Amino acid sequence: MDVFGVMIGLVLLFGIAAAVLAVVGTVKAAKAVGAKIEKHEANARRAVETVTLKAKTYTKIGPPAQIATVRLGLRTSLDGTRQVLESGLAQDGQLGESLALLTRLDAHAAELDGELRMLEREPDTARIAVKLPELRERAERITRAAETMRWAAQDRMHRFADDELSRLSQECESEAGALRHWDGSGPGSAGPGPGPGAGTGAGTGSGTAEGSGGATAGGAARAGLTDGKGRPSAEELLGLADPLAKLAQRLRKPSAGPSAG
């Protein structure tokens, strides 16, 4: 009876543990889905705000258009810098520090954008005329800092690409030199080296020997995508190989003439 009670207790414990794990997994999945939804909502809201600001720069006049221009320039500069840094982060880990600085700079930009939004609803044009130059100057400082990081990151990635291309070019040139380095001592050559008067013939024989011995030295040559080696012929694909072979065999047989008897 005690054993039966212990088994029931273990089953209950396993059931409670499974229920707890299921609840924890559900909560984590819900949080992950919620974070994705919030991210998509933030991106959609930001895209709508950007389009609205672009429309205001063309449809409004006076201080509203100027405020919209400042907000749009601030947003465009930060977005462009973030895209450049995030795109190069996988190849260059040092850009992570730049992204951290950009996050702090983005916080200042968000505060400034809030002040600019409040200034858009300000009915007193005199106060707008006083506050707008100050806010524009702050926006220019933020934009200049973001552009400095973006341009530095672009120059850094360009320099790394140039260095990699230079190394790759040198390797290609070395490989080309190795491909042009041949001698006459390969298999199938007439002798240890070409004679004084056998330049062309010896070179041709050596090249032929090199080409024929390449597959043996390096293993069986593999068929490429476009070389057509090792692929079935058109007759084999259409199933006409055997009939054509039989027809050719019949044509090759000597015909029995009148004098054969």
PDB file of C-alpha atoms in Angstrom:
ATOM      1  CA  MET A   1       0.000   0.000   0.000  1.00  0.00           C
ATOM      2  CA  ASP A   2       2.857   2.335   0.819  1.00  0.00           C
ATOM      3  CA  VAL A   3       4.511   1.564  -2.518  1.00  0.00           C
ATOM      4  CA  PHE A   4       1.274   2.357  -4.302  1.00  0.00           C
ATOM      5  CA  GLY A   5       1.037   5.683  -2.475  1.00  0.00           C
ATOM      6  CA  VAL A   6       4.653   6.532  -3.385  1.00  0.00           C
ATOM      7  CA  MET A   7       3.950   5.789  -7.049  1.00  0.00           C
ATOM      8  CA  ILE A   8       0.881   8.000  -6.993  1.00  0.00           C
ATOM      9  CA  GLY A   9       2.938  10.764  -5.382  1.00  0.00           C
ATOM     10  CA  LEU A  10       5.650  10.473  -8.034  1.00  0.00           C
ATOM     11  CA  VAL A  11       3.077  10.587 -10.809  1.00  0.00           C
ATOM     12  CA  LEU A  12       1.530  13.694  -9.278  1.00  0.00           C
ATOM     13  CA  LEU A  13       4.948  15.315  -8.969  1.00  0.00           C
ATOM     14  CA  PHE A  14       5.754  14.541 -12.605  1.00  0.00           C
ATOM     15  CA  GLY A  15       2.389  15.921 -13.664  1.00  0.00           C
ATOM     16  CA  ILE A  16       2.875  19.125 -11.673  1.00  0.00           C
ATOM     17  CA  ALA A  17       6.395  19.547 -13.083  1.00  0.00           C
ATOM     18  CA  ALA A  18       5.130  19.018 -16.623  1.00  0.00           C
ATOM     19  CA  ALA A  19       2.346  21.540 -16.039  1.00  0.00           C
ATOM     20  CA  VAL A  20       4.812  24.084 -14.649  1.00  0.00           C
ATOM     21  CA  LEU A  21       7.145  23.596 -17.618  1.00  0.00           C
ATOM     22  CA  ALA A  22       4.240  23.975 -20.027  1.00  0.00           C
ATOM     23  CA  VAL A  23       3.142  27.184 -18.320  1.00  0.00           C
ATOM     24  CA  VAL A  24       6.701  28.568 -18.354  1.00  0.00           C
ATOM     25  CA  GLY A  25       7.122  27.694 -22.036  1.00  0.00           C
ATOM     26  CA  THR A  26       3.786  29.271 -22.890  1.00  0.00           C
ATOM     27  CA  VAL A  27       4.693  32.458 -21.030  1.00  0.00           C
ATOM     28  CA  LYS A  28       8.082  32.666 -22.766  1.00  0.00           C
ATOM     29  CA  ALA A  29       6.510  32.063 -26.164  1.00  0.00           C
ATOM     30  CA  ALA A  30       3.879  34.706 -25.462  1.00  0.00           C
ATOM     31  CA  LYS A  31       6.571  37.193 -24.425  1.00  0.00           C
ATOM     32  CA  ALA A  32       8.584  36.454 -27.577  1.00  0.00           C
ATOM     33  CA  VAL A  33       5.522  36.895 -29.779  1.00  0.00           C
ATOM     34  CA  GLY A  34       4.604  40.070 -27.924  1.00  0.00           C
ATOM     35  CA  ALA A  35       8.129  41.468 -28.403  1.00  0.00           C
ATOM     36  CA  LYS A  36       7.978  40.735 -32.130  1.00  0.00           C
ATOM     37  CA  ILE A  37       4.580  42.360 -32.414  1.00  0.00           C
ATOM     38  CA  GLU A  38       5.781  45.427 -30.537  1.00  0.00           C
ATOM     39  CA  LYS A  39       8.839  45.637 -32.783  1.00  0.00           C
ATOM     40  CA  HIS A  40       6.727  45.405 -35.927  1.00  0.00           C
ATOM     41  CA  GLU A  41       4.283  47.968 -34.549  1.00  0.00           C
ATOM     42  CA  ALA A  42       7.147  50.332 -33.724  1.00  0.00           C
ATOM     43  CA  ASN A  43       8.620  49.924 -37.208  1.00  0.00           C
ATOM     44  CA  ALA A  44       5.215  50.474 -38.834  1.00  0.00           C
ATOM     45  CA  ARG A  45       4.539  53.515 -36.674  1.00  0.00           C
ATOM     46  CA  ARG A  46       7.954  54.927 -37.495  1.00  0.00           C
ATOM     47  CA  ALA A  47       7.415  54.366 -41.220  1.00  0.00           C
ATOM     48  CA  VAL A  48       4.059  56.154 -41.052  1.00  0.00           C
ATOM     49  CA  GLU A  49       5.612  59.070 -39.158  1.00  0.00           C
ATOM     50  CA  THR A  50       8.407  59.326 -41.725  1.00  0.00           C
ATOM     51  CA  VAL A  51       5.931  59.415 -44.608  1.00  0.00           C
ATOM     52  CA  THR A  52       3.853  62.021 -42.753  1.00  0.00           C
ATOM     53  CA  LEU A  53       6.908  64.206 -42.192  1.00  0.00           C
ATOM     54  CA  LYS A  54       7.847  63.968 -45.866  1.00  0.00           C
ATOM     55  CA  ALA A  55       4.323  65.016 -46.804  1.00  0.00           C
ATOM     56  CA  LYS A  56       4.459  67.971 -44.398  1.00  0.00           C
ATOM     57  CA  THR A  57       7.696  69.233 -45.930  1.00  0.00           C
ATOM     58  CA  TYR A  58       5.883  69.534 -49.280  1.00  0.00           C
ATOM     59  CA  THR A  59       2.391  70.559 -48.183  1.00  0.00           C
ATOM     60  CA  LYS A  60       3.076  72.911 -45.257  1.00  0.00           C
ATOM     61  CA  ILE A  61       4.639  76.335 -45.318  1.00  0.00           C
ATOM     62  CA  GLY A  62       6.363  78.439 -42.698  1.00  0.00           C
ATOM     63  CA  PRO A  63       7.315  77.062 -39.246  1.00  0.00           C
ATOM     64  CA  PRO A  64       5.409  73.731 -39.605  1.00  0.00           C
ATOM     65  CA  ALA A  65       7.382  72.891 -42.731  1.00  0.00           C
ATOM     66  CA  GLN A  66      10.649  73.905 -41.063  1.00  0.00           C
ATOM     67  CA  ILE A  67       9.929  71.764 -38.008  1.00  0.00           C
ATOM     68  CA  ALA A  68       9.006  68.809 -40.209  1.00  0.00           C
ATOM     69  CA  THR A  69      12.255  69.237 -42.141  1.00  0.00           C
ATOM     70  CA  VAL A  70      14.316  69.213 -38.930  1.00  0.00           C
ATOM     71  CA  ARG A  71      12.529  66.119 -37.621  1.00  0.00           C
ATOM     72  CA  LEU A  72      12.873  64.295 -40.933  1.00  0.00           C
ATOM     73  CA  GLY A  73      16.599  65.078 -41.242  1.00  0.00           C
ATOM     74  CA  LEU A  74      17.219  63.905 -37.686  1.00  0.00           C
ATOM     75  CA  ARG A  75      15.332  60.666 -38.233  1.00  0.00           C
ATOM     76  CA  THR A  76      16.934  59.953 -41.623  1.00  0.00           C
ATOM     77  CA  SER A  77      20.468  60.480 -40.338  1.00  0.00           C
ATOM     78  CA  LEU A  78      20.038  58.178 -37.348  1.00  0.00           C
ATOM     79  CA  ASP A  79      18.316  55.466 -39.384  1.00  0.00           C
ATOM     80  CA  GLY A  80      21.054  55.537 -42.032  1.00  0.00           C
ATOM     81  CA  THR A  81      23.801  55.298 -39.414  1.00  0.00           C
ATOM     82  CA  ARG A  82      22.091  52.410 -37.645  1.00  0.00           C
ATOM     83  CA  GLN A  83      21.699  50.470 -40.891  1.00  0.00           C
ATOM     84  CA  VAL A  84      25.382  50.891 -41.748  1.00  0.00           C
ATOM     85  CA  LEU A  85      26.582  49.849 -38.299  1.00  0.00           C
ATOM     86  CA  GLU A  86      24.265  46.852 -38.042  1.00  0.00           C
ATOM     87  CA  SER A  87      25.171  45.643 -41.534  1.00  0.00           C
ATOM     88  CA  GLY A  88      28.891  45.657 -40.719  1.00  0.00           C
ATOM     89  CA  LEU A  89      28.634  44.290 -37.171  1.00  0.00           C
ATOM     90  CA  ALA A  90      28.861  40.658 -38.299  1.00  0.00           C
ATOM     91  CA  GLN A  91      32.263  41.274 -39.960  1.00  0.00           C
ATOM     92  CA  ASP A  92      33.629  43.831 -37.480  1.00  0.00           C
ATOM     93  CA  GLY A  93      32.860  43.421 -33.791  1.00  0.00           C
ATOM     94  CA  GLN A  94      34.271  46.844 -32.967  1.00  0.00           C
ATOM     95  CA  LEU A  95      31.170  48.419 -34.473  1.00  0.00           C
ATOM     96  CA  GLY A  96      29.272  47.237 -31.395  1.00  0.00           C
ATOM     97  CA  GLU A  97      30.767  50.126 -29.417  1.00  0.00           C
ATOM     98  CA  SER A  98      29.609  52.505 -32.114  1.00  0.00           C
ATOM     99  CA  LEU A  99      26.105  51.021 -31.900  1.00  0.00           C
ATOM    100  CA  ALA A 100      26.102  51.610 -28.138  1.00  0.00           C
ATOM    101  CA  LEU A 101      27.030  55.250 -28.705  1.00  0.00           C
ATOM    102  CA  LEU A 102      24.351  55.523 -31.354  1.00  0.00           C
ATOM    103  CA  THR A 103      21.763  54.201 -28.891  1.00  0.00           C
ATOM    104  CA  ARG A 104      22.665  56.953 -26.443  1.00  0.00           C
ATOM    105  CA  LEU A 105      22.559  59.483 -29.239  1.00  0.00           C
ATOM    106  CA  ASP A 106      19.165  58.144 -30.304  1.00  0.00           C
ATOM    107  CA  ALA A 107      17.815  58.787 -26.805  1.00  0.00           C
ATOM    108  CA  HIS A 108      18.784  62.472 -27.100  1.00  0.00           C
ATOM    109  CA  ALA A 109      17.198  62.545 -30.546  1.00  0.00           C
ATOM    110  CA  ALA A 110      13.953  61.115 -29.129  1.00  0.00           C
ATOM    111  CA  GLU A 111      13.809  63.866 -26.502  1.00  0.00           C
ATOM    112  CA  LEU A 112      14.474  66.493 -29.128  1.00  0.00           C
ATOM    113  CA  ASP A 113      11.816  65.021 -31.414  1.00  0.00           C
ATOM    114  CA  GLY A 114       9.301  65.265 -28.569  1.00  0.00           C
ATOM    115  CA  GLU A 115      10.124  68.945 -28.088  1.00  0.00           C
ATOM    116  CA  LEU A 116       9.745  69.529 -31.816  1.00  0.00           C
ATOM    117  CA  ARG A 117       6.335  67.823 -31.791  1.00  0.00           C
ATOM    118  CA  MET A 118       5.210  70.079 -28.961  1.00  0.00           C
ATOM    119  CA  LEU A 119       6.521  73.068 -30.864  1.00  0.00           C
ATOM    120  CA  GLU A 120       4.386  72.054 -33.851  1.00  0.00           C
ATOM    121  CA  ARG A 121       1.268  72.498 -31.699  1.00  0.00           C
ATOM    122  CA  GLU A 122       2.435  75.810 -30.285  1.00  0.00           C
ATOM    123  CA  PRO A 123      -0.051  78.550 -31.326  1.00  0.00           C
ATOM    124  CA  ASP A 124       2.321  81.414 -30.490  1.00  0.00           C
ATOM    125  CA  THR A 125       4.429  82.093 -33.579  1.00  0.00           C
ATOM    126  CA  ALA A 126       6.778  84.327 -31.595  1.00  0.00           C
ATOM    127  CA  ARG A 127       7.724  81.486 -29.282  1.00  0.00           C
ATOM    128  CA  ILE A 128       8.221  79.206 -32.294  1.00  0.00           C
ATOM    129  CA  ALA A 129      10.581  81.761 -33.802  1.00  0.00           C
ATOM    130  CA  VAL A 130      12.575  81.840 -30.558  1.00  0.00           C
ATOM    131  CA  LYS A 131      12.733  78.101 -29.863  1.00  0.00           C
ATOM    132  CA  LEU A 132      13.161  76.749 -33.397  1.00  0.00           C
ATOM    133  CA  PRO A 133      16.768  77.957 -33.977  1.00  0.00           C
ATOM    134  CA  GLU A 134      17.861  76.411 -30.676  1.00  0.00           C
ATOM    135  CA  LEU A 135      16.202  73.084 -31.446  1.00  0.00           C
ATOM    136  CA  ARG A 136      17.588  73.125 -34.991  1.00  0.00           C
ATOM    137  CA  GLU A 137      21.096  73.650 -33.631  1.00  0.00           C
ATOM    138  CA  ARG A 138      20.696  70.655 -31.296  1.00  0.00           C
ATOM    139  CA  ALA A 139      19.408  68.574 -34.193  1.00  0.00           C
ATOM    140  CA  GLU A 140      22.425  69.544 -36.300  1.00  0.00           C
ATOM    141  CA  ARG A 141      24.783  68.462 -33.511  1.00  0.00           C
ATOM    142  CA  ILE A 142      23.082  65.073 -33.230  1.00  0.00           C
ATOM    143  CA  THR A 143      23.007  64.682 -37.007  1.00  0.00           C
ATOM    144  CA  ARG A 144      26.687  65.609 -37.312  1.00  0.00           C
ATOM    145  CA  ALA A 145      27.668  63.073 -34.660  1.00  0.00           C
ATOM    146  CA  ALA A 146      25.649  60.332 -36.365  1.00  0.00           C
ATOM    147  CA  GLU A 147      27.069  61.174 -39.776  1.00  0.00           C
ATOM    148  CA  THR A 148      30.620  61.146 -38.403  1.00  0.00           C
ATOM    149  CA  MET A 149      30.166  57.597 -37.108  1.00  0.00           C
ATOM    150  CA  ARG A 150      28.459  56.482 -40.320  1.00  0.00           C
ATOM    151  CA  TRP A 151      31.178  57.852 -42.574  1.00  0.00           C
ATOM    152  CA  ALA A 152      33.928  56.407 -40.350  1.00  0.00           C
ATOM    153  CA  ALA A 153      32.255  52.984 -40.427  1.00  0.00           C
ATOM    154  CA  GLN A 154      31.902  53.165 -44.216  1.00  0.00           C
ATOM    155  CA  ASP A 155      35.575  54.121 -44.614  1.00  0.00           C
ATOM    156  CA  ARG A 156      36.572  51.290 -42.277  1.00  0.00           C
ATOM    157  CA  MET A 157      34.563  48.705 -44.216  1.00  0.00           C
ATOM    158  CA  HIS A 158      35.901  50.066 -47.507  1.00  0.00           C
ATOM    159  CA  ARG A 159      39.478  49.815 -46.231  1.00  0.00           C
ATOM    160  CA  PHE A 160      38.953  46.237 -45.078  1.00  0.00           C
ATOM    161  CA  ALA A 161      37.427  45.351 -48.453  1.00  0.00           C
ATOM    162  CA  ASP A 162      40.399  46.909 -50.266  1.00  0.00           C
ATOM    163  CA  ASP A 163      42.881  44.993 -48.094  1.00  0.00           C
ATOM    164  CA  GLU A 164      41.046  41.731 -48.680  1.00  0.00           C
ATOM    165  CA  LEU A 165      40.910  42.395 -52.419  1.00  0.00           C
ATOM    166  CA  SER A 166      44.637  43.153 -52.481  1.00  0.00           C
ATOM    167  CA  ARG A 167      45.448  39.891 -50.694  1.00  0.00           C
ATOM    168  CA  LEU A 168      43.120  37.985 -53.004  1.00  0.00           C
ATOM    169  CA  SER A 169      44.717  39.566 -56.078  1.00  0.00           C
ATOM    170  CA  GLN A 170      48.179  38.576 -54.865  1.00  0.00           C
ATOM    171  CA  GLU A 171      47.013  35.003 -54.278  1.00  0.00           C
ATOM    172  CA  CYS A 172      45.491  34.884 -57.756  1.00  0.00           C
ATOM    173  CA  GLU A 173      48.730  36.181 -59.291  1.00  0.00           C
ATOM    174  CA  SER A 174      50.751  33.585 -57.348  1.00  0.00           C
ATOM    175  CA  GLU A 175      48.408  30.852 -58.528  1.00  0.00           C
ATOM    176  CA  ALA A 176      48.670  32.093 -62.113  1.00  0.00           C
ATOM    177  CA  GLY A 177      52.470  31.974 -61.853  1.00  0.00           C
ATOM    178  CA  ALA A 178      52.283  28.433 -60.488  1.00  0.00           C
ATOM    179  CA  LEU A 179      50.029  27.411 -63.367  1.00  0.00           C
ATOM    180  CA  ARG A 180      52.544  28.805 -65.896  1.00  0.00           C
ATOM    181  CA  HIS A 181      55.480  26.955 -64.265  1.00  0.00           C
ATOM    182  CA  TRP A 182      55.968  23.716 -66.183  1.00  0.00           C
ATOM    183  CA  ASP A 183      58.993  21.597 -67.104  1.00  0.00           C
ATOM    184  CA  GLY A 184      59.774  18.808 -69.527  1.00  0.00           C
ATOM    185  CA  SER A 185      60.358  16.081 -66.950  1.00  0.00           C
ATOM    186  CA  GLY A 186      56.753  14.932 -66.729  1.00  0.00           C
ATOM    187  CA  PRO A 187      55.576  11.461 -67.737  1.00  0.00           C
ATOM    188  CA  GLY A 188      55.517  10.816 -71.456  1.00  0.00           C
ATOM    189  CA  SER A 189      58.186  13.337 -72.369  1.00  0.00           C
ATOM    190  CA  ALA A 190      60.946  12.394 -74.811  1.00  0.00           C
ATOM    191  CA  GLY A 191      63.817  13.134 -72.436  1.00  0.00           C
ATOM    192  CA  PRO A 192      64.947  15.070 -69.410  1.00  0.00           C
ATOM    193  CA  GLY A 193      64.558  18.372 -71.245  1.00  0.00           C
ATOM    194  CA  PRO A 194      64.105  19.882 -74.664  1.00  0.00           C
ATOM    195  CA  GLY A 195      67.110  20.050 -76.928  1.00  0.00           C
ATOM    196  CA  PRO A 196      68.444  23.201 -78.527  1.00  0.00           C
ATOM    197  CA  GLY A 197      66.481  22.776 -81.724  1.00  0.00           C
ATOM    198  CA  ALA A 198      63.287  21.226 -80.350  1.00  0.00           C
ATOM    199  CA  GLY A 199      61.658  24.155 -78.626  1.00  0.00           C
ATOM    200  CA  THR A 200      58.221  23.961 -80.144  1.00  0.00           C
ATOM    201  CA  GLY A 201      57.925  20.200 -80.338  1.00  0.00           C
ATOM    202  CA  ALA A 202      59.206  19.613 -76.829  1.00  0.00           C
ATOM    203  CA  GLY A 203      56.913  22.250 -75.425  1.00  0.00           C
ATOM    204  CA  THR A 204      53.940  20.691 -77.159  1.00  0.00           C
ATOM    205  CA  GLY A 205      54.833  17.191 -75.960  1.00  0.00           C
ATOM    206  CA  SER A 206      55.325  18.407 -72.421  1.00  0.00           C
ATOM    207  CA  GLY A 207      52.013  20.203 -72.419  1.00  0.00           C
ATOM    208  CA  THR A 208      50.281  17.096 -73.723  1.00  0.00           C
ATOM    209  CA  ALA A 209      51.904  14.941 -71.104  1.00  0.00           C
ATOM    210  CA  GLU A 210      50.950  17.376 -68.342  1.00  0.00           C
ATOM    211  CA  GLY A 211      47.360  17.472 -69.519  1.00  0.00           C
ATOM    212  CA  SER A 212      47.065  13.699 -69.803  1.00  0.00           C
ATOM    213  CA  GLY A 213      48.783  13.024 -66.482  1.00  0.00           C
ATOM    214  CA  GLY A 214      46.802  15.577 -64.469  1.00  0.00           C
ATOM    215  CA  ALA A 215      43.892  13.235 -63.805  1.00  0.00           C
ATOM    216  CA  THR A 216      46.206  10.425 -62.710  1.00  0.00           C
ATOM    217  CA  ALA A 217      48.267  12.598 -60.365  1.00  0.00           C
ATOM    218  CA  GLY A 218      45.350  14.361 -58.731  1.00  0.00           C
ATOM    219  CA  GLY A 219      42.764  11.574 -58.857  1.00  0.00           C
ATOM    220  CA  ALA A 220      39.802  11.135 -61.162  1.00  0.00           C
ATOM    221  CA  ALA A 221      38.661  14.369 -62.699  1.00  0.00           C
ATOM    222  CA  ARG A 222      35.166  15.379 -61.641  1.00  0.00           C
ATOM    223  CA  ALA A 223      32.619  16.510 -64.179  1.00  0.00           C
ATOM    224  CA  GLY A 224      31.825  20.203 -64.054  1.00  0.00           C
ATOM    225  CA  LEU A 225      28.575  22.022 -64.522  1.00  0.00           C
ATOM    226  CA  THR A 226      29.215  23.235 -68.059  1.00  0.00           C
ATOM    227  CA  ASP A 227      31.954  20.992 -69.448  1.00  0.00           C
ATOM    228  CA  GLY A 228      29.525  18.236 -70.514  1.00  0.00           C
ATOM    229  CA  LYS A 229      31.774  15.411 -69.261  1.00  0.00           C
ATOM    230  CA  GLY A 230      30.133  12.343 -67.808  1.00  0.00           C
ATOM    231  CA  ARG A 231      26.690  13.342 -68.995  1.00  0.00           C
ATOM    232  CA  PRO A 232      24.332  11.112 -71.044  1.00  0.00           C
ATOM    233  CA  SER A 233      24.083  11.886 -74.714  1.00  0.00           C
ATOM    234  CA  ALA A 234      20.940  12.978 -76.453  1.00  0.00           C
ATOM    235  CA  GLU A 235      20.463   9.483 -77.898  1.00  0.00           C
ATOM    236  CA  GLU A 236      20.682   7.935 -74.432  1.00  0.00           C
ATOM    237  CA  LEU A 237      18.191  10.438 -73.008  1.00  0.00           C
ATOM    238  CA  LEU A 238      15.722   9.657 -75.838  1.00  0.00           C
ATOM    239  CA  GLY A 239      16.297   5.903 -75.637  1.00  0.00           C
ATOM    240  CA  LEU A 240      17.684   5.696 -79.186  1.00  0.00           C
ATOM    241  CA  ALA A 241      21.183   4.426 -78.369  1.00  0.00           C
ATOM    242  CA  ASP A 242      20.486   0.703 -78.943  1.00  0.00           C
ATOM    243  CA  PRO A 243      18.460   1.100 -82.181  1.00  0.00           C
ATOM    244  CA  LEU A 244      21.098   3.397 -83.646  1.00  0.00           C
ATOM    245  CA  ALA A 245      23.897   0.984 -82.706  1.00  0.00           C
ATOM    246  CA  LYS A 246      22.066  -1.923 -84.339  1.00  0.00           C
ATOM    247  CA  LEU A 247      21.441   0.132 -87.492  1.00  0.00           C
ATOM    248  CA  ALA A 248      25.124   1.083 -87.703  1.00  0.00           C
ATOM    249  CA  GLN A 249      26.126  -2.546 -87.244  1.00  0.00           C
ATOM    250  CA  ARG A 250      23.861  -3.635 -90.133  1.00  0.00           C
ATOM    251  CA  LEU A 251      25.234  -0.916 -92.404  1.00  0.00           C
ATOM    252  CA  ARG A 252      28.795  -2.038 -91.692  1.00  0.00           C
ATOM    253  CA  LYS A 253      28.043  -5.652 -92.817  1.00  0.00           C
ATOM    254  CA  PRO A 254      29.238  -6.405 -96.386  1.00  0.00           C
ATOM    255  CA  SER A 255      26.361  -6.797 -98.790  1.00  0.00           C
ATOM    256  CA  ALA A 256      26.043 -10.127-100.637  1.00  0.00           C
ATOM    257  CA  GLY A 257      26.506  -9.412-104.414  1.00  0.00           C
ATOM    258  CA  PRO A 258      25.805 -11.623-107.434  1.00  0.00           C
ATOM    259  CA  SER A 259      29.383 -12.937-107.493  1.00  0.00           C
ATOM    260  CA  ALA A 260      29.257 -14.107-103.916  1.00  0.00           C
ATOM    261  CA  GLY A 261      27.866 -17.505-104.968  1.00  0.00           C
TER     262      GLY A 261
END
